[in-house]
mmCIF file of C-alpha atoms in Angstrom:
data_model
loop_
_atom_site.group_PDB
_atom_site.id
_atom_site.type_symbol
_atom_site.label_atom_id
_atom_site.label_comp_id
_atom_site.label_asym_id
_atom_site.label_seq_id
_atom_site.Cartn_x
_atom_site.Cartn_y
_atom_site.Cartn_z
ATOM 1 C CA SER A 1 100.708 122.468 56.814
ATOM 2 C CA THR A 2 98.831 119.322 58.179
ATOM 3 C CA ILE A 3 96.858 118.471 61.011
ATOM 4 C CA ASP A 4 97.992 115.685 63.265
ATOM 5 C CA PRO A 5 94.869 113.221 64.121
ATOM 6 C CA LEU A 6 93.655 113.063 67.563
ATOM 7 C CA PRO A 7 95.349 110.324 69.446
ATOM 8 C CA SER A 8 93.363 107.446 70.290
ATOM 9 C CA PRO A 9 91.598 107.264 73.601
ATOM 10 C CA PRO A 10 93.141 104.594 76.015
ATOM 11 C CA THR A 11 91.783 101.227 76.206
ATOM 12 C CA LEU A 12 89.320 100.386 78.958
ATOM 13 C CA ASP A 13 90.268 97.357 80.735
ATOM 14 C CA VAL A 14 86.954 95.349 82.058
ATOM 15 C CA VAL A 15 87.591 92.198 84.234
ATOM 16 C CA VAL A 16 84.965 89.307 84.633
ATOM 17 C CA ILE A 17 85.662 87.154 87.430
ATOM 18 C CA GLY A 18 84.239 84.021 88.260
ATOM 19 C CA LEU A 19 82.907 83.480 91.996
ATOM 20 C CA GLU A 20 83.293 79.912 92.949
ATOM 21 C CA ASP A 21 86.737 78.818 93.327
ATOM 22 C CA VAL A 22 88.392 82.162 92.226
ATOM 23 C CA LEU A 23 87.088 84.868 94.744
ATOM 24 C CA VAL A 24 85.777 82.321 97.452
ATOM 25 C CA PRO A 25 86.517 78.801 97.755
ATOM 26 C CA SER A 26 83.289 76.771 96.973
ATOM 27 C CA SER A 27 83.914 74.171 99.083
ATOM 28 C CA SER A 28 83.793 76.233 102.392
ATOM 29 C CA SER A 29 81.188 77.733 104.096
ATOM 30 C CA SER A 30 79.320 80.678 103.043
ATOM 31 C CA ASN A 31 81.173 82.935 105.573
ATOM 32 C CA SER A 32 84.709 82.562 104.119
ATOM 33 C CA GLY A 33 86.620 85.427 102.824
ATOM 34 C CA LEU A 34 88.384 85.948 99.583
ATOM 35 C CA PHE A 35 91.102 83.859 98.663
ATOM 36 C CA ARG A 36 94.255 84.914 100.172
ATOM 37 C CA GLY A 37 95.917 87.682 97.978
ATOM 38 C CA LEU A 38 92.778 88.674 96.284
ATOM 39 C CA ASP A 39 91.446 91.371 98.910
ATOM 40 C CA PHE A 40 94.344 93.403 98.105
ATOM 41 C CA SER A 41 94.061 93.578 94.459
ATOM 42 C CA MET A 42 90.323 93.845 94.776
ATOM 43 C CA ARG A 43 90.342 96.499 97.188
ATOM 44 C CA ARG A 44 92.697 98.565 94.870
ATOM 45 C CA ALA A 45 90.981 97.353 91.362
ATOM 46 C CA CYS A 46 90.528 100.735 89.525
ATOM 47 C CA MET A 47 88.917 99.152 86.403
ATOM 48 C CA PRO A 48 85.296 97.712 86.233
ATOM 49 C CA TYR A 49 84.657 94.609 87.077
ATOM 50 C CA TYR A 50 81.794 91.990 86.970
ATOM 51 C CA VAL A 51 81.235 88.720 88.830
ATOM 52 C CA VAL A 52 80.036 85.682 87.172
ATOM 53 C CA THR A 53 78.595 82.401 88.878
ATOM 54 C CA LYS A 54 76.633 79.269 88.556
ATOM 55 C CA LEU A 55 74.607 79.877 91.712
ATOM 56 C CA ALA A 56 71.500 81.855 92.307
ATOM 57 C CA LYS A 57 72.116 85.582 92.546
ATOM 58 C CA ASP A 58 70.779 85.397 96.232
ATOM 59 C CA GLU A 59 73.639 83.162 97.047
ATOM 60 C CA ALA A 60 76.365 84.623 95.229
ATOM 61 C CA SER A 61 75.477 88.130 96.543
ATOM 62 C CA ARG A 62 75.526 86.718 100.074
ATOM 63 C CA ARG A 63 78.860 84.859 99.662
ATOM 64 C CA LEU A 64 80.352 87.977 98.047
ATOM 65 C CA ILE A 65 79.178 90.684 100.641
ATOM 66 C CA SER A 66 80.201 88.197 103.768
ATOM 67 C CA ALA A 67 83.514 87.998 101.952
ATOM 68 C CA ALA A 68 84.187 91.621 102.115
ATOM 69 C CA ASP A 69 82.449 94.758 103.112
ATOM 70 C CA TYR A 70 83.585 96.709 99.905
ATOM 71 C CA LEU A 71 81.590 94.093 97.598
ATOM 72 C CA SER A 72 78.508 95.241 99.157
ATOM 73 C CA ASP A 73 77.154 96.633 95.890
ATOM 74 C CA PHE A 74 77.148 93.285 94.942
ATOM 75 C CA THR A 75 73.214 92.758 95.673
ATOM 76 C CA PRO A 76 71.044 90.269 93.430
ATOM 77 C CA GLU A 77 69.762 93.310 91.534
ATOM 78 C CA SER A 78 73.466 94.370 90.645
ATOM 79 C CA PRO A 79 73.961 94.375 86.792
ATOM 80 C CA ARG A 80 77.677 93.716 87.947
ATOM 81 C CA LEU A 81 76.543 90.115 89.055
ATOM 82 C CA LYS A 82 75.709 87.675 86.579
ATOM 83 C CA SER A 83 74.185 84.312 87.433
ATOM 84 C CA GLY A 84 73.730 81.183 85.215
ATOM 85 C CA ASP A 85 75.231 80.666 81.960
ATOM 86 C CA LYS A 86 78.622 82.163 82.138
ATOM 87 C CA VAL A 87 79.542 82.342 78.381
ATOM 88 C CA GLU A 88 76.055 84.169 77.978
ATOM 89 C CA ALA A 89 77.075 86.388 80.636
ATOM 90 C CA ILE A 90 80.590 87.159 78.810
ATOM 91 C CA LYS A 91 78.492 87.847 75.539
ATOM 92 C CA ASP A 92 76.154 90.460 77.396
ATOM 93 C CA ILE A 93 79.292 92.056 78.943
ATOM 94 C CA LEU A 94 80.907 92.501 75.769
ATOM 95 C CA GLY A 95 77.549 93.750 74.192
ATOM 96 C CA ARG A 96 77.744 96.430 76.612
ATOM 97 C CA MET A 97 81.350 97.603 76.406
ATOM 98 C CA PRO A 98 82.539 100.481 74.307
ATOM 99 C CA PRO A 99 84.446 100.187 71.143
ATOM 100 C CA ASN A 100 87.940 100.938 72.824
ATOM 101 C CA SER A 101 87.619 98.351 75.910
ATOM 102 C CA LYS A 102 89.290 94.883 76.277
ATOM 103 C CA LEU A 103 87.851 92.318 78.385
ATOM 104 C CA HIS A 104 89.822 90.185 80.480
ATOM 105 C CA TYR A 105 88.074 87.010 82.088
ATOM 106 C CA VAL A 106 89.667 85.108 85.204
ATOM 107 C CA ASP A 107 88.035 81.473 85.996
ATOM 108 C CA SER A 108 89.084 78.388 87.164
ATOM 109 C CA ASP A 109 86.690 76.410 85.670
ATOM 110 C CA VAL A 110 88.691 74.486 82.396
ATOM 111 C CA GLU A 111 85.564 73.928 80.672
ATOM 112 C CA ILE A 112 84.143 77.451 80.494
ATOM 113 C CA LEU A 113 87.919 78.845 79.599
ATOM 114 C CA GLU A 114 87.990 76.113 76.417
ATOM 115 C CA HIS A 115 84.408 77.032 75.812
ATOM 116 C CA VAL A 116 85.026 80.843 75.567
ATOM 117 C CA ALA A 117 88.265 80.403 73.906
ATOM 118 C CA GLY A 118 86.731 78.047 71.065
ATOM 119 C CA LYS A 119 83.962 81.161 70.714
ATOM 120 C CA SER A 120 86.714 83.217 69.302
ATOM 121 C CA MET A 121 85.857 86.265 70.918
ATOM 122 C CA ASP A 122 88.546 88.985 71.584
ATOM 123 C CA ILE A 123 88.946 88.287 75.373
ATOM 124 C CA ASP A 124 92.244 87.793 77.231
ATOM 125 C CA LEU A 125 91.553 84.511 79.481
ATOM 126 C CA TYR A 126 93.331 83.669 82.688
ATOM 127 C CA TYR A 127 93.093 80.512 84.652
ATOM 128 C CA ALA A 128 93.097 80.771 88.236
ATOM 129 C CA ALA A 129 95.312 78.381 89.338
ATOM 130 C CA TRP A 130 95.244 79.113 93.314
ATOM 131 C CA ALA A 131 91.865 77.035 93.349
ATOM 132 C CA SER A 132 93.268 73.819 91.648
ATOM 133 C CA ASP A 133 93.499 70.571 93.553
ATOM 134 C CA SER A 134 96.822 69.538 92.304
ATOM 135 C CA GLU A 135 99.832 71.536 90.764
ATOM 136 C CA SER A 136 99.703 68.523 87.716
ATOM 137 C CA GLU A 137 96.004 69.932 86.797
ATOM 138 C CA ALA A 138 97.313 73.633 86.641
ATOM 139 C CA GLU A 139 100.248 72.577 84.512
ATOM 140 C CA ASP A 140 97.970 70.744 82.092
ATOM 141 C CA VAL A 141 95.721 73.588 81.613
ATOM 142 C CA LEU A 142 99.077 75.884 80.835
ATOM 143 C CA LYS A 143 100.282 73.496 78.592
ATOM 144 C CA LYS A 144 96.893 73.325 76.987
ATOM 145 C CA GLY A 145 96.990 77.093 76.396
ATOM 146 C CA ASN A 146 100.607 77.302 75.384
ATOM 147 C CA GLY A 147 101.754 78.865 78.833
#
C-alpha cells in the first residue's frame, strides 16, 4: 500500500497597498478618509497587509490613523508601515514571507508598478484606477499591462 502525500498548505495572500492616491487622496487635507469603497474592504480584510509610502513615517501614520480608527496600529514604529523607496520595501516584505505565500501589490504610481514588473519578482500587480485624473490615463495603463 502507498501513502498519499500530505496536501500542500494553502497559499497565504499578502497585500501591499500604496498610501498616496490608493488608500487616501494625496491632494486633500490630512484629515481625509479612505477612498470611497475601501473602508468596507479594509475593515473586512482577512489577509495580512502592509502600507508603503513615499511620505515620512510620522506623516504617513498620522494620515492613516486619521482616515480610519481601525488603522491605529499603523504607528511610525509599525513594521507594516514602510516609508521611502517602495521597491526596496516590497523586496523587504518578500524576504519576510513564508514560501507558500503570494504578494499582491496595489498602487496608482505607474512608474513604480512598471519598475516592479521589470524586476521579474513573483508579484501580482494592480493599478488603482480610482485615483486617476482621467479615464484615458487608466486605459493607457491597462493597455500596457495587457488588460
